[in-house]
Amino acid sequence: MGCIVYLLLALRWGGSQYPWNDGRIVALFVVCGISFTGAVVHQQWKGEEATIPTRLLRNRSFDVSLFNGFCMASAQFTVLYYVGFVPLLLPTYTNDFLQLPLWFQAVQGDTAEDSGIHTLPLVLSVIGVALLAGIGVSIFGYTAPFIIAATVLSAVGAGMLYTLMPEMPSSKWIGYQILFGSGSGTGIQQAIVGAQVSVVHSDVAYAIAVLMLANTIGGAIFICVCQNLFLAEMSNVAAKVPDLDLGALTSGFASVRAGLSPEDLRIVQDGYNTGIQRRSLWPWYFALSLC
């Protein structure tokens, strides 16, 4: 797990606290690569006694389920965190995770309560469709049709979320959330089901553990990637608006809205929207890669 820690530190610090070409960031990437290589060699040497048995990774059906789960979880985490509830990783200003419905509060001007309500279409569609998909798999006995449907819905929904704009009517962003949530809810459990049926009974526990590890790692890595994209855009916005620093933009923009002129407010809203748009591309990439 050391290589994952090094990678997350590099992604968190790079571009925000230190330049990407800083020796500390380069060293973290190098040590990450060395640690990963060592872990692979160690797992190969342990053979059937390895933490991740090599026989699992030689199973192509399991590999497909693993890749599907990694992509779906990464896409879902980035949307839930960056369109809905957003933990802002602020290495310079604070280490707290501030969960803010960012787009609704900063771009649409919602209150905290309203922005939480406005993310319900995404959350409810994920939960509801996941239940329906589970029932469907138990009835028909096949996961492939649901995986295909999840891939298409997620790709289209993530692409639509990329088009979020300040003046967008509620009918559109509600529909986009439902579309992506339906795809995510349909697909997120299929990887677990596929992993269980693709291995022998004695390996089911290993398979589920490896799959959940991949899901968690994918979400953690690409949340850091998206956060760097967002902070880069916020740095550009802070340079355009006098008397407004990056800390104010990322630690709670709702508290500083009243002090901005209409022109500056528009600049900041567009900056937030652009930052969120850039991060919305990653769920689209993951969903499209499953096609």
PDB file of C-alpha atoms in Angstrom:
ATOM      1  CA  MET A   1       0.000   0.000   0.000  1.00  0.00           C
ATOM      2  CA  GLY A   2       3.018   2.272   0.245  1.00  0.00           C
ATOM      3  CA  CYS A   3       2.944   3.022  -3.477  1.00  0.00           C
ATOM      4  CA  ILE A   4      -0.649   4.254  -3.177  1.00  0.00           C
ATOM      5  CA  VAL A   5       0.290   6.619  -0.339  1.00  0.00           C
ATOM      6  CA  TYR A   6       3.179   8.051  -2.369  1.00  0.00           C
ATOM      7  CA  LEU A   7       0.943   8.501  -5.406  1.00  0.00           C
ATOM      8  CA  LEU A   8      -1.820  10.238  -3.459  1.00  0.00           C
ATOM      9  CA  LEU A   9       0.665  12.585  -1.801  1.00  0.00           C
ATOM     10  CA  ALA A  10       2.160  13.482  -5.181  1.00  0.00           C
ATOM     11  CA  LEU A  11      -1.267  14.121  -6.689  1.00  0.00           C
ATOM     12  CA  ARG A  12      -2.373  16.180  -3.700  1.00  0.00           C
ATOM     13  CA  TRP A  13       0.727  18.371  -3.484  1.00  0.00           C
ATOM     14  CA  GLY A  14       1.632  18.604  -7.159  1.00  0.00           C
ATOM     15  CA  GLY A  15       0.522  21.774  -8.901  1.00  0.00           C
ATOM     16  CA  SER A  16      -0.954  23.324  -5.748  1.00  0.00           C
ATOM     17  CA  GLN A  17       1.556  23.269  -2.902  1.00  0.00           C
ATOM     18  CA  TYR A  18       4.613  22.470  -5.042  1.00  0.00           C
ATOM     19  CA  PRO A  19       5.304  22.696  -8.803  1.00  0.00           C
ATOM     20  CA  TRP A  20       5.066  19.438 -10.721  1.00  0.00           C
ATOM     21  CA  ASN A  21       8.793  19.565 -11.478  1.00  0.00           C
ATOM     22  CA  ASP A  22       9.699  20.041  -7.807  1.00  0.00           C
ATOM     23  CA  GLY A  23      12.134  17.439  -6.522  1.00  0.00           C
ATOM     24  CA  ARG A  24       9.732  16.293  -3.812  1.00  0.00           C
ATOM     25  CA  ILE A  25       6.956  15.571  -6.304  1.00  0.00           C
ATOM     26  CA  VAL A  26       9.299  13.809  -8.722  1.00  0.00           C
ATOM     27  CA  ALA A  27      10.722  11.758  -5.848  1.00  0.00           C
ATOM     28  CA  LEU A  28       7.240  10.698  -4.757  1.00  0.00           C
ATOM     29  CA  PHE A  29       6.405   9.466  -8.263  1.00  0.00           C
ATOM     30  CA  VAL A  30       9.732   7.624  -8.512  1.00  0.00           C
ATOM     31  CA  VAL A  31       9.323   5.966  -5.110  1.00  0.00           C
ATOM     32  CA  CYS A  32       5.730   5.093  -6.051  1.00  0.00           C
ATOM     33  CA  GLY A  33       6.958   3.300  -9.173  1.00  0.00           C
ATOM     34  CA  ILE A  34       9.674   1.461  -7.255  1.00  0.00           C
ATOM     35  CA  SER A  35       7.233   0.445  -4.506  1.00  0.00           C
ATOM     36  CA  PHE A  36       4.694  -0.767  -7.052  1.00  0.00           C
ATOM     37  CA  THR A  37       7.327  -2.824  -8.866  1.00  0.00           C
ATOM     38  CA  GLY A  38       8.462  -4.321  -5.574  1.00  0.00           C
ATOM     39  CA  ALA A  39       4.881  -5.175  -4.634  1.00  0.00           C
ATOM     40  CA  VAL A  40       4.299  -6.928  -7.967  1.00  0.00           C
ATOM     41  CA  VAL A  41       7.522  -8.945  -7.616  1.00  0.00           C
ATOM     42  CA  HIS A  42       6.629  -9.876  -4.039  1.00  0.00           C
ATOM     43  CA  GLN A  43       3.144 -11.023  -5.033  1.00  0.00           C
ATOM     44  CA  GLN A  44       4.587 -13.133  -7.848  1.00  0.00           C
ATOM     45  CA  TRP A  45       7.131 -14.662  -5.482  1.00  0.00           C
ATOM     46  CA  LYS A  46       4.476 -15.574  -2.892  1.00  0.00           C
ATOM     47  CA  GLY A  47       2.416 -17.296  -5.564  1.00  0.00           C
ATOM     48  CA  GLU A  48      -0.779 -18.822  -4.208  1.00  0.00           C
ATOM     49  CA  GLU A  49      -0.063 -17.411  -0.742  1.00  0.00           C
ATOM     50  CA  ALA A  50       0.015 -13.817  -1.999  1.00  0.00           C
ATOM     51  CA  THR A  51      -2.336 -11.143  -0.688  1.00  0.00           C
ATOM     52  CA  ILE A  52      -3.792 -10.982  -4.190  1.00  0.00           C
ATOM     53  CA  PRO A  53      -3.550 -14.535  -5.577  1.00  0.00           C
ATOM     54  CA  THR A  54      -2.132 -14.493  -9.088  1.00  0.00           C
ATOM     55  CA  ARG A  55      -4.718 -17.041 -10.196  1.00  0.00           C
ATOM     56  CA  LEU A  56      -7.360 -14.337  -9.874  1.00  0.00           C
ATOM     57  CA  LEU A  57      -5.548 -11.983 -12.231  1.00  0.00           C
ATOM     58  CA  ARG A  58      -5.113 -14.804 -14.762  1.00  0.00           C
ATOM     59  CA  ASN A  59      -8.904 -15.128 -14.891  1.00  0.00           C
ATOM     60  CA  ARG A  60     -10.028 -12.954 -17.812  1.00  0.00           C
ATOM     61  CA  SER A  61     -13.629 -12.793 -16.626  1.00  0.00           C
ATOM     62  CA  PHE A  62     -12.481 -11.518 -13.255  1.00  0.00           C
ATOM     63  CA  ASP A  63     -10.144  -9.019 -14.932  1.00  0.00           C
ATOM     64  CA  VAL A  64     -13.084  -7.603 -16.882  1.00  0.00           C
ATOM     65  CA  SER A  65     -15.132  -7.273 -13.685  1.00  0.00           C
ATOM     66  CA  LEU A  66     -12.170  -5.623 -11.976  1.00  0.00           C
ATOM     67  CA  PHE A  67     -11.747  -3.088 -14.775  1.00  0.00           C
ATOM     68  CA  ASN A  68     -15.485  -2.425 -14.880  1.00  0.00           C
ATOM     69  CA  GLY A  69     -15.653  -1.844 -11.136  1.00  0.00           C
ATOM     70  CA  PHE A  70     -12.598   0.425 -11.155  1.00  0.00           C
ATOM     71  CA  CYS A  71     -14.010   2.636 -13.914  1.00  0.00           C
ATOM     72  CA  MET A  72     -17.554   2.792 -12.569  1.00  0.00           C
ATOM     73  CA  ALA A  73     -16.434   3.554  -9.018  1.00  0.00           C
ATOM     74  CA  SER A  74     -13.977   6.230 -10.183  1.00  0.00           C
ATOM     75  CA  ALA A  75     -16.671   7.907 -12.271  1.00  0.00           C
ATOM     76  CA  GLN A  76     -19.247   7.747  -9.489  1.00  0.00           C
ATOM     77  CA  PHE A  77     -16.903   9.088  -6.808  1.00  0.00           C
ATOM     78  CA  THR A  78     -15.831  12.077  -8.888  1.00  0.00           C
ATOM     79  CA  VAL A  79     -19.412  13.049  -9.742  1.00  0.00           C
ATOM     80  CA  LEU A  80     -20.747  12.602  -6.201  1.00  0.00           C
ATOM     81  CA  TYR A  81     -17.841  14.533  -4.721  1.00  0.00           C
ATOM     82  CA  TYR A  82     -17.497  17.296  -7.287  1.00  0.00           C
ATOM     83  CA  VAL A  83     -21.004  17.945  -8.554  1.00  0.00           C
ATOM     84  CA  GLY A  84     -22.716  17.067  -5.309  1.00  0.00           C
ATOM     85  CA  PHE A  85     -20.836  16.933  -2.019  1.00  0.00           C
ATOM     86  CA  VAL A  86     -17.271  18.144  -2.453  1.00  0.00           C
ATOM     87  CA  PRO A  87     -14.373  17.534  -0.065  1.00  0.00           C
ATOM     88  CA  LEU A  88     -11.966  20.378  -0.828  1.00  0.00           C
ATOM     89  CA  LEU A  89      -8.384  19.285  -0.297  1.00  0.00           C
ATOM     90  CA  LEU A  90      -6.707  22.513   0.769  1.00  0.00           C
ATOM     91  CA  PRO A  91      -3.055  21.725   1.471  1.00  0.00           C
ATOM     92  CA  THR A  92      -2.147  25.387   1.945  1.00  0.00           C
ATOM     93  CA  TYR A  93      -5.081  26.588   4.008  1.00  0.00           C
ATOM     94  CA  THR A  94      -6.594  23.712   5.944  1.00  0.00           C
ATOM     95  CA  ASN A  95      -6.522  19.948   6.193  1.00  0.00           C
ATOM     96  CA  ASP A  96     -10.233  19.596   6.884  1.00  0.00           C
ATOM     97  CA  PHE A  97     -12.574  17.990   4.407  1.00  0.00           C
ATOM     98  CA  LEU A  98     -15.237  20.606   3.734  1.00  0.00           C
ATOM     99  CA  GLN A  99     -18.226  18.980   2.121  1.00  0.00           C
ATOM    100  CA  LEU A 100     -19.996  21.581   0.000  1.00  0.00           C
ATOM    101  CA  PRO A 101     -22.549  21.215  -2.774  1.00  0.00           C
ATOM    102  CA  LEU A 102     -20.181  23.312  -4.825  1.00  0.00           C
ATOM    103  CA  TRP A 103     -21.828  23.831  -8.160  1.00  0.00           C
ATOM    104  CA  PHE A 104     -25.246  24.684  -6.755  1.00  0.00           C
ATOM    105  CA  GLN A 105     -23.921  27.093  -4.139  1.00  0.00           C
ATOM    106  CA  ALA A 106     -21.186  28.823  -6.128  1.00  0.00           C
ATOM    107  CA  VAL A 107     -22.664  28.831  -9.625  1.00  0.00           C
ATOM    108  CA  GLN A 108     -26.414  28.729  -9.028  1.00  0.00           C
ATOM    109  CA  GLY A 109     -26.372  30.740  -5.792  1.00  0.00           C
ATOM    110  CA  ASP A 110     -28.287  28.149  -3.746  1.00  0.00           C
ATOM    111  CA  THR A 111     -28.305  27.963   0.019  1.00  0.00           C
ATOM    112  CA  ALA A 112     -26.703  24.955   1.705  1.00  0.00           C
ATOM    113  CA  GLU A 113     -30.126  23.401   2.299  1.00  0.00           C
ATOM    114  CA  ASP A 114     -31.320  23.949  -1.259  1.00  0.00           C
ATOM    115  CA  SER A 115     -28.111  22.618  -2.770  1.00  0.00           C
ATOM    116  CA  GLY A 116     -28.428  19.444  -0.713  1.00  0.00           C
ATOM    117  CA  ILE A 117     -31.986  18.997  -1.943  1.00  0.00           C
ATOM    118  CA  HIS A 118     -30.914  19.598  -5.533  1.00  0.00           C
ATOM    119  CA  THR A 119     -28.472  16.677  -5.435  1.00  0.00           C
ATOM    120  CA  LEU A 120     -31.241  14.248  -4.481  1.00  0.00           C
ATOM    121  CA  PRO A 121     -31.994  13.267  -8.117  1.00  0.00           C
ATOM    122  CA  LEU A 122     -28.478  11.854  -8.429  1.00  0.00           C
ATOM    123  CA  VAL A 123     -28.459  10.069  -5.074  1.00  0.00           C
ATOM    124  CA  LEU A 124     -31.977   8.667  -5.350  1.00  0.00           C
ATOM    125  CA  SER A 125     -31.485   7.481  -8.918  1.00  0.00           C
ATOM    126  CA  VAL A 126     -28.303   5.627  -7.930  1.00  0.00           C
ATOM    127  CA  ILE A 127     -30.051   3.913  -5.014  1.00  0.00           C
ATOM    128  CA  GLY A 128     -33.318   3.162  -6.803  1.00  0.00           C
ATOM    129  CA  VAL A 129     -31.817   1.855 -10.024  1.00  0.00           C
ATOM    130  CA  ALA A 130     -29.240  -0.223  -8.118  1.00  0.00           C
ATOM    131  CA  LEU A 131     -32.111  -2.020  -6.387  1.00  0.00           C
ATOM    132  CA  LEU A 132     -33.957  -2.559  -9.663  1.00  0.00           C
ATOM    133  CA  ALA A 133     -30.797  -3.796 -11.384  1.00  0.00           C
ATOM    134  CA  GLY A 134     -30.192  -6.281  -8.586  1.00  0.00           C
ATOM    135  CA  ILE A 135     -33.716  -7.614  -8.963  1.00  0.00           C
ATOM    136  CA  GLY A 136     -33.267  -7.808 -12.732  1.00  0.00           C
ATOM    137  CA  VAL A 137     -30.055  -9.813 -12.471  1.00  0.00           C
ATOM    138  CA  SER A 138     -31.663 -12.243 -10.031  1.00  0.00           C
ATOM    139  CA  ILE A 139     -34.584 -12.755 -12.439  1.00  0.00           C
ATOM    140  CA  PHE A 140     -32.701 -13.071 -15.741  1.00  0.00           C
ATOM    141  CA  GLY A 141     -29.424 -14.469 -14.451  1.00  0.00           C
ATOM    142  CA  TYR A 142     -27.225 -12.354 -16.756  1.00  0.00           C
ATOM    143  CA  THR A 143     -25.092  -9.332 -15.933  1.00  0.00           C
ATOM    144  CA  ALA A 144     -23.867  -8.445 -19.438  1.00  0.00           C
ATOM    145  CA  PRO A 145     -27.038  -6.574 -20.572  1.00  0.00           C
ATOM    146  CA  PHE A 146     -26.998  -4.482 -17.400  1.00  0.00           C
ATOM    147  CA  ILE A 147     -23.289  -3.688 -17.787  1.00  0.00           C
ATOM    148  CA  ILE A 148     -23.889  -2.527 -21.364  1.00  0.00           C
ATOM    149  CA  ALA A 149     -26.855  -0.393 -20.296  1.00  0.00           C
ATOM    150  CA  ALA A 150     -24.836   1.074 -17.423  1.00  0.00           C
ATOM    151  CA  THR A 151     -21.971   1.948 -19.749  1.00  0.00           C
ATOM    152  CA  VAL A 152     -24.200   3.761 -22.236  1.00  0.00           C
ATOM    153  CA  LEU A 153     -26.209   5.639 -19.604  1.00  0.00           C
ATOM    154  CA  SER A 154     -23.112   6.650 -17.640  1.00  0.00           C
ATOM    155  CA  ALA A 155     -21.247   7.865 -20.727  1.00  0.00           C
ATOM    156  CA  VAL A 156     -24.189   9.939 -21.935  1.00  0.00           C
ATOM    157  CA  GLY A 157     -24.971  11.252 -18.449  1.00  0.00           C
ATOM    158  CA  ALA A 158     -21.364  12.247 -17.742  1.00  0.00           C
ATOM    159  CA  GLY A 159     -21.198  13.976 -21.111  1.00  0.00           C
ATOM    160  CA  MET A 160     -24.343  15.916 -20.283  1.00  0.00           C
ATOM    161  CA  LEU A 161     -22.947  16.942 -16.893  1.00  0.00           C
ATOM    162  CA  TYR A 162     -20.028  18.484 -18.767  1.00  0.00           C
ATOM    163  CA  THR A 163     -22.489  20.972 -20.301  1.00  0.00           C
ATOM    164  CA  LEU A 164     -23.537  22.468 -16.931  1.00  0.00           C
ATOM    165  CA  MET A 165     -23.904  26.240 -17.262  1.00  0.00           C
ATOM    166  CA  PRO A 166     -24.933  29.017 -14.821  1.00  0.00           C
ATOM    167  CA  GLU A 167     -28.237  29.780 -16.575  1.00  0.00           C
ATOM    168  CA  MET A 168     -29.194  26.133 -17.097  1.00  0.00           C
ATOM    169  CA  PRO A 169     -32.853  25.404 -16.206  1.00  0.00           C
ATOM    170  CA  SER A 170     -33.569  22.908 -13.462  1.00  0.00           C
ATOM    171  CA  SER A 171     -35.202  20.458 -15.861  1.00  0.00           C
ATOM    172  CA  LYS A 172     -31.827  19.861 -17.534  1.00  0.00           C
ATOM    173  CA  TRP A 173     -29.589  19.389 -14.510  1.00  0.00           C
ATOM    174  CA  ILE A 174     -32.211  17.173 -12.873  1.00  0.00           C
ATOM    175  CA  GLY A 175     -32.399  15.028 -15.996  1.00  0.00           C
ATOM    176  CA  TYR A 176     -28.615  14.849 -16.326  1.00  0.00           C
ATOM    177  CA  GLN A 177     -28.261  13.706 -12.723  1.00  0.00           C
ATOM    178  CA  ILE A 178     -30.914  11.039 -13.186  1.00  0.00           C
ATOM    179  CA  LEU A 179     -29.291   9.852 -16.411  1.00  0.00           C
ATOM    180  CA  PHE A 180     -25.838   9.467 -14.897  1.00  0.00           C
ATOM    181  CA  GLY A 181     -27.225   8.131 -11.622  1.00  0.00           C
ATOM    182  CA  SER A 182     -29.211   5.472 -13.478  1.00  0.00           C
ATOM    183  CA  GLY A 183     -26.107   4.307 -15.307  1.00  0.00           C
ATOM    184  CA  SER A 184     -23.988   4.370 -12.180  1.00  0.00           C
ATOM    185  CA  GLY A 185     -26.612   2.567 -10.126  1.00  0.00           C
ATOM    186  CA  THR A 186     -27.043  -0.088 -12.797  1.00  0.00           C
ATOM    187  CA  GLY A 187     -23.341  -0.786 -13.156  1.00  0.00           C
ATOM    188  CA  ILE A 188     -21.787  -0.327  -9.740  1.00  0.00           C
ATOM    189  CA  GLN A 189     -23.032  -3.679  -8.398  1.00  0.00           C
ATOM    190  CA  GLN A 190     -22.534  -5.681 -11.581  1.00  0.00           C
ATOM    191  CA  ALA A 191     -18.779  -5.845 -11.089  1.00  0.00           C
ATOM    192  CA  ILE A 192     -19.274  -7.483  -7.691  1.00  0.00           C
ATOM    193  CA  VAL A 193     -21.762  -9.981  -9.095  1.00  0.00           C
ATOM    194  CA  GLY A 194     -19.519 -10.723 -12.070  1.00  0.00           C
ATOM    195  CA  ALA A 195     -16.502 -11.230  -9.823  1.00  0.00           C
ATOM    196  CA  GLN A 196     -18.373 -13.733  -7.662  1.00  0.00           C
ATOM    197  CA  VAL A 197     -19.562 -15.888 -10.551  1.00  0.00           C
ATOM    198  CA  SER A 198     -16.221 -15.819 -12.403  1.00  0.00           C
ATOM    199  CA  VAL A 199     -14.175 -17.505  -9.658  1.00  0.00           C
ATOM    200  CA  VAL A 200     -14.446 -20.725  -7.695  1.00  0.00           C
ATOM    201  CA  HIS A 201     -16.286 -20.639  -4.390  1.00  0.00           C
ATOM    202  CA  SER A 202     -13.108 -20.671  -2.287  1.00  0.00           C
ATOM    203  CA  ASP A 203     -11.879 -17.495  -4.030  1.00  0.00           C
ATOM    204  CA  VAL A 204     -15.061 -15.434  -3.702  1.00  0.00           C
ATOM    205  CA  ALA A 205     -13.865 -13.601  -0.588  1.00  0.00           C
ATOM    206  CA  TYR A 206     -10.525 -12.798  -2.255  1.00  0.00           C
ATOM    207  CA  ALA A 207     -12.278 -11.599  -5.408  1.00  0.00           C
ATOM    208  CA  ILE A 208     -14.631  -9.243  -3.573  1.00  0.00           C
ATOM    209  CA  ALA A 209     -11.798  -7.863  -1.434  1.00  0.00           C
ATOM    210  CA  VAL A 210      -9.618  -7.157  -4.482  1.00  0.00           C
ATOM    211  CA  LEU A 211     -12.542  -5.561  -6.301  1.00  0.00           C
ATOM    212  CA  MET A 212     -13.423  -3.277  -3.402  1.00  0.00           C
ATOM    213  CA  LEU A 213      -9.749  -2.317  -3.099  1.00  0.00           C
ATOM    214  CA  ALA A 214      -9.640  -1.365  -6.784  1.00  0.00           C
ATOM    215  CA  ASN A 215     -12.848   0.647  -6.447  1.00  0.00           C
ATOM    216  CA  THR A 216     -11.543   2.579  -3.455  1.00  0.00           C
ATOM    217  CA  ILE A 217      -8.138   3.223  -5.010  1.00  0.00           C
ATOM    218  CA  GLY A 218      -9.729   4.479  -8.222  1.00  0.00           C
ATOM    219  CA  GLY A 219     -11.959   6.893  -6.361  1.00  0.00           C
ATOM    220  CA  ALA A 220      -9.117   8.191  -4.181  1.00  0.00           C
ATOM    221  CA  ILE A 221      -6.722   8.719  -7.082  1.00  0.00           C
ATOM    222  CA  PHE A 222      -9.087  10.533  -9.389  1.00  0.00           C
ATOM    223  CA  ILE A 223     -10.605  12.685  -6.670  1.00  0.00           C
ATOM    224  CA  CYS A 224      -7.055  14.040  -6.207  1.00  0.00           C
ATOM    225  CA  VAL A 225      -6.652  14.468  -9.966  1.00  0.00           C
ATOM    226  CA  CYS A 226      -9.927  16.368 -10.241  1.00  0.00           C
ATOM    227  CA  GLN A 227      -9.056  18.509  -7.245  1.00  0.00           C
ATOM    228  CA  ASN A 228      -5.836  19.619  -8.909  1.00  0.00           C
ATOM    229  CA  LEU A 229      -7.757  20.610 -12.033  1.00  0.00           C
ATOM    230  CA  PHE A 230     -10.177  22.614  -9.911  1.00  0.00           C
ATOM    231  CA  LEU A 231      -7.479  24.397  -7.908  1.00  0.00           C
ATOM    232  CA  ALA A 232      -5.671  25.326 -11.121  1.00  0.00           C
ATOM    233  CA  GLU A 233      -8.824  26.994 -12.439  1.00  0.00           C
ATOM    234  CA  MET A 234      -9.445  28.731  -9.114  1.00  0.00           C
ATOM    235  CA  SER A 235      -5.907  30.128  -9.221  1.00  0.00           C
ATOM    236  CA  ASN A 236      -6.721  31.681 -12.597  1.00  0.00           C
ATOM    237  CA  VAL A 237      -9.921  33.190 -11.194  1.00  0.00           C
ATOM    238  CA  ALA A 238      -8.149  34.611  -8.129  1.00  0.00           C
ATOM    239  CA  ALA A 239      -5.676  36.361 -10.423  1.00  0.00           C
ATOM    240  CA  LYS A 240      -8.529  38.101 -12.272  1.00  0.00           C
ATOM    241  CA  VAL A 241     -10.491  39.344  -9.240  1.00  0.00           C
ATOM    242  CA  PRO A 242      -8.842  41.953  -6.960  1.00  0.00           C
ATOM    243  CA  ASP A 243      -8.875  41.354  -3.192  1.00  0.00           C
ATOM    244  CA  LEU A 244      -9.976  37.731  -3.590  1.00  0.00           C
ATOM    245  CA  ASP A 245      -7.483  34.982  -2.834  1.00  0.00           C
ATOM    246  CA  LEU A 246      -7.558  31.252  -3.423  1.00  0.00           C
ATOM    247  CA  GLY A 247      -8.396  30.548   0.196  1.00  0.00           C
ATOM    248  CA  ALA A 248     -11.630  32.546   0.006  1.00  0.00           C
ATOM    249  CA  LEU A 249     -12.624  30.809  -3.224  1.00  0.00           C
ATOM    250  CA  THR A 250     -12.091  27.288  -1.965  1.00  0.00           C
ATOM    251  CA  SER A 251     -13.060  27.532   1.708  1.00  0.00           C
ATOM    252  CA  GLY A 252     -16.617  28.759   1.259  1.00  0.00           C
ATOM    253  CA  PHE A 253     -17.485  30.995  -1.647  1.00  0.00           C
ATOM    254  CA  ALA A 254     -21.046  31.574  -0.433  1.00  0.00           C
ATOM    255  CA  SER A 255     -19.726  33.774   2.379  1.00  0.00           C
ATOM    256  CA  VAL A 256     -17.973  36.198  -0.002  1.00  0.00           C
ATOM    257  CA  ARG A 257     -20.626  36.479  -2.719  1.00  0.00           C
ATOM    258  CA  ALA A 258     -22.175  39.602  -1.220  1.00  0.00           C
ATOM    259  CA  GLY A 259     -18.923  41.538  -1.406  1.00  0.00           C
ATOM    260  CA  LEU A 260     -18.398  41.040  -5.144  1.00  0.00           C
ATOM    261  CA  SER A 261     -19.490  43.365  -7.903  1.00  0.00           C
ATOM    262  CA  PRO A 262     -21.745  41.884 -10.620  1.00  0.00           C
ATOM    263  CA  GLU A 263     -18.776  41.745 -13.012  1.00  0.00           C
ATOM    264  CA  ASP A 264     -16.508  39.975 -10.526  1.00  0.00           C
ATOM    265  CA  LEU A 265     -19.314  37.636  -9.497  1.00  0.00           C
ATOM    266  CA  ARG A 266     -19.766  36.600 -13.110  1.00  0.00           C
ATOM    267  CA  ILE A 267     -16.030  35.934 -13.480  1.00  0.00           C
ATOM    268  CA  VAL A 268     -16.007  33.739 -10.382  1.00  0.00           C
ATOM    269  CA  GLN A 269     -19.166  31.871 -11.389  1.00  0.00           C
ATOM    270  CA  ASP A 270     -17.726  31.143 -14.822  1.00  0.00           C
ATOM    271  CA  GLY A 271     -14.477  30.008 -13.199  1.00  0.00           C
ATOM    272  CA  TYR A 272     -16.264  27.610 -10.882  1.00  0.00           C
ATOM    273  CA  ASN A 273     -18.317  26.301 -13.767  1.00  0.00           C
ATOM    274  CA  THR A 274     -15.241  25.762 -15.940  1.00  0.00           C
ATOM    275  CA  GLY A 275     -13.412  23.986 -13.127  1.00  0.00           C
ATOM    276  CA  ILE A 276     -16.333  21.647 -12.561  1.00  0.00           C
ATOM    277  CA  GLN A 277     -16.693  21.057 -16.301  1.00  0.00           C
ATOM    278  CA  ARG A 278     -13.072  19.945 -16.537  1.00  0.00           C
ATOM    279  CA  ARG A 279     -13.564  17.501 -13.718  1.00  0.00           C
ATOM    280  CA  SER A 280     -16.746  16.181 -15.310  1.00  0.00           C
ATOM    281  CA  LEU A 281     -14.652  14.935 -18.220  1.00  0.00           C
ATOM    282  CA  TRP A 282     -13.087  12.212 -16.070  1.00  0.00           C
ATOM    283  CA  PRO A 283     -16.363  10.349 -15.408  1.00  0.00           C
ATOM    284  CA  TRP A 284     -17.027  10.606 -19.143  1.00  0.00           C
ATOM    285  CA  TYR A 285     -13.597   9.130 -19.915  1.00  0.00           C
ATOM    286  CA  PHE A 286     -14.179   6.227 -17.539  1.00  0.00           C
ATOM    287  CA  ALA A 287     -17.667   5.493 -18.816  1.00  0.00           C
ATOM    288  CA  LEU A 288     -16.515   5.740 -22.421  1.00  0.00           C
ATOM    289  CA  SER A 289     -13.571   3.412 -21.766  1.00  0.00           C
ATOM    290  CA  LEU A 290     -16.054   0.698 -20.803  1.00  0.00           C
ATOM    291  CA  CYS A 291     -17.620   0.940 -24.239  1.00  0.00           C
TER     292      CYS A 291
END
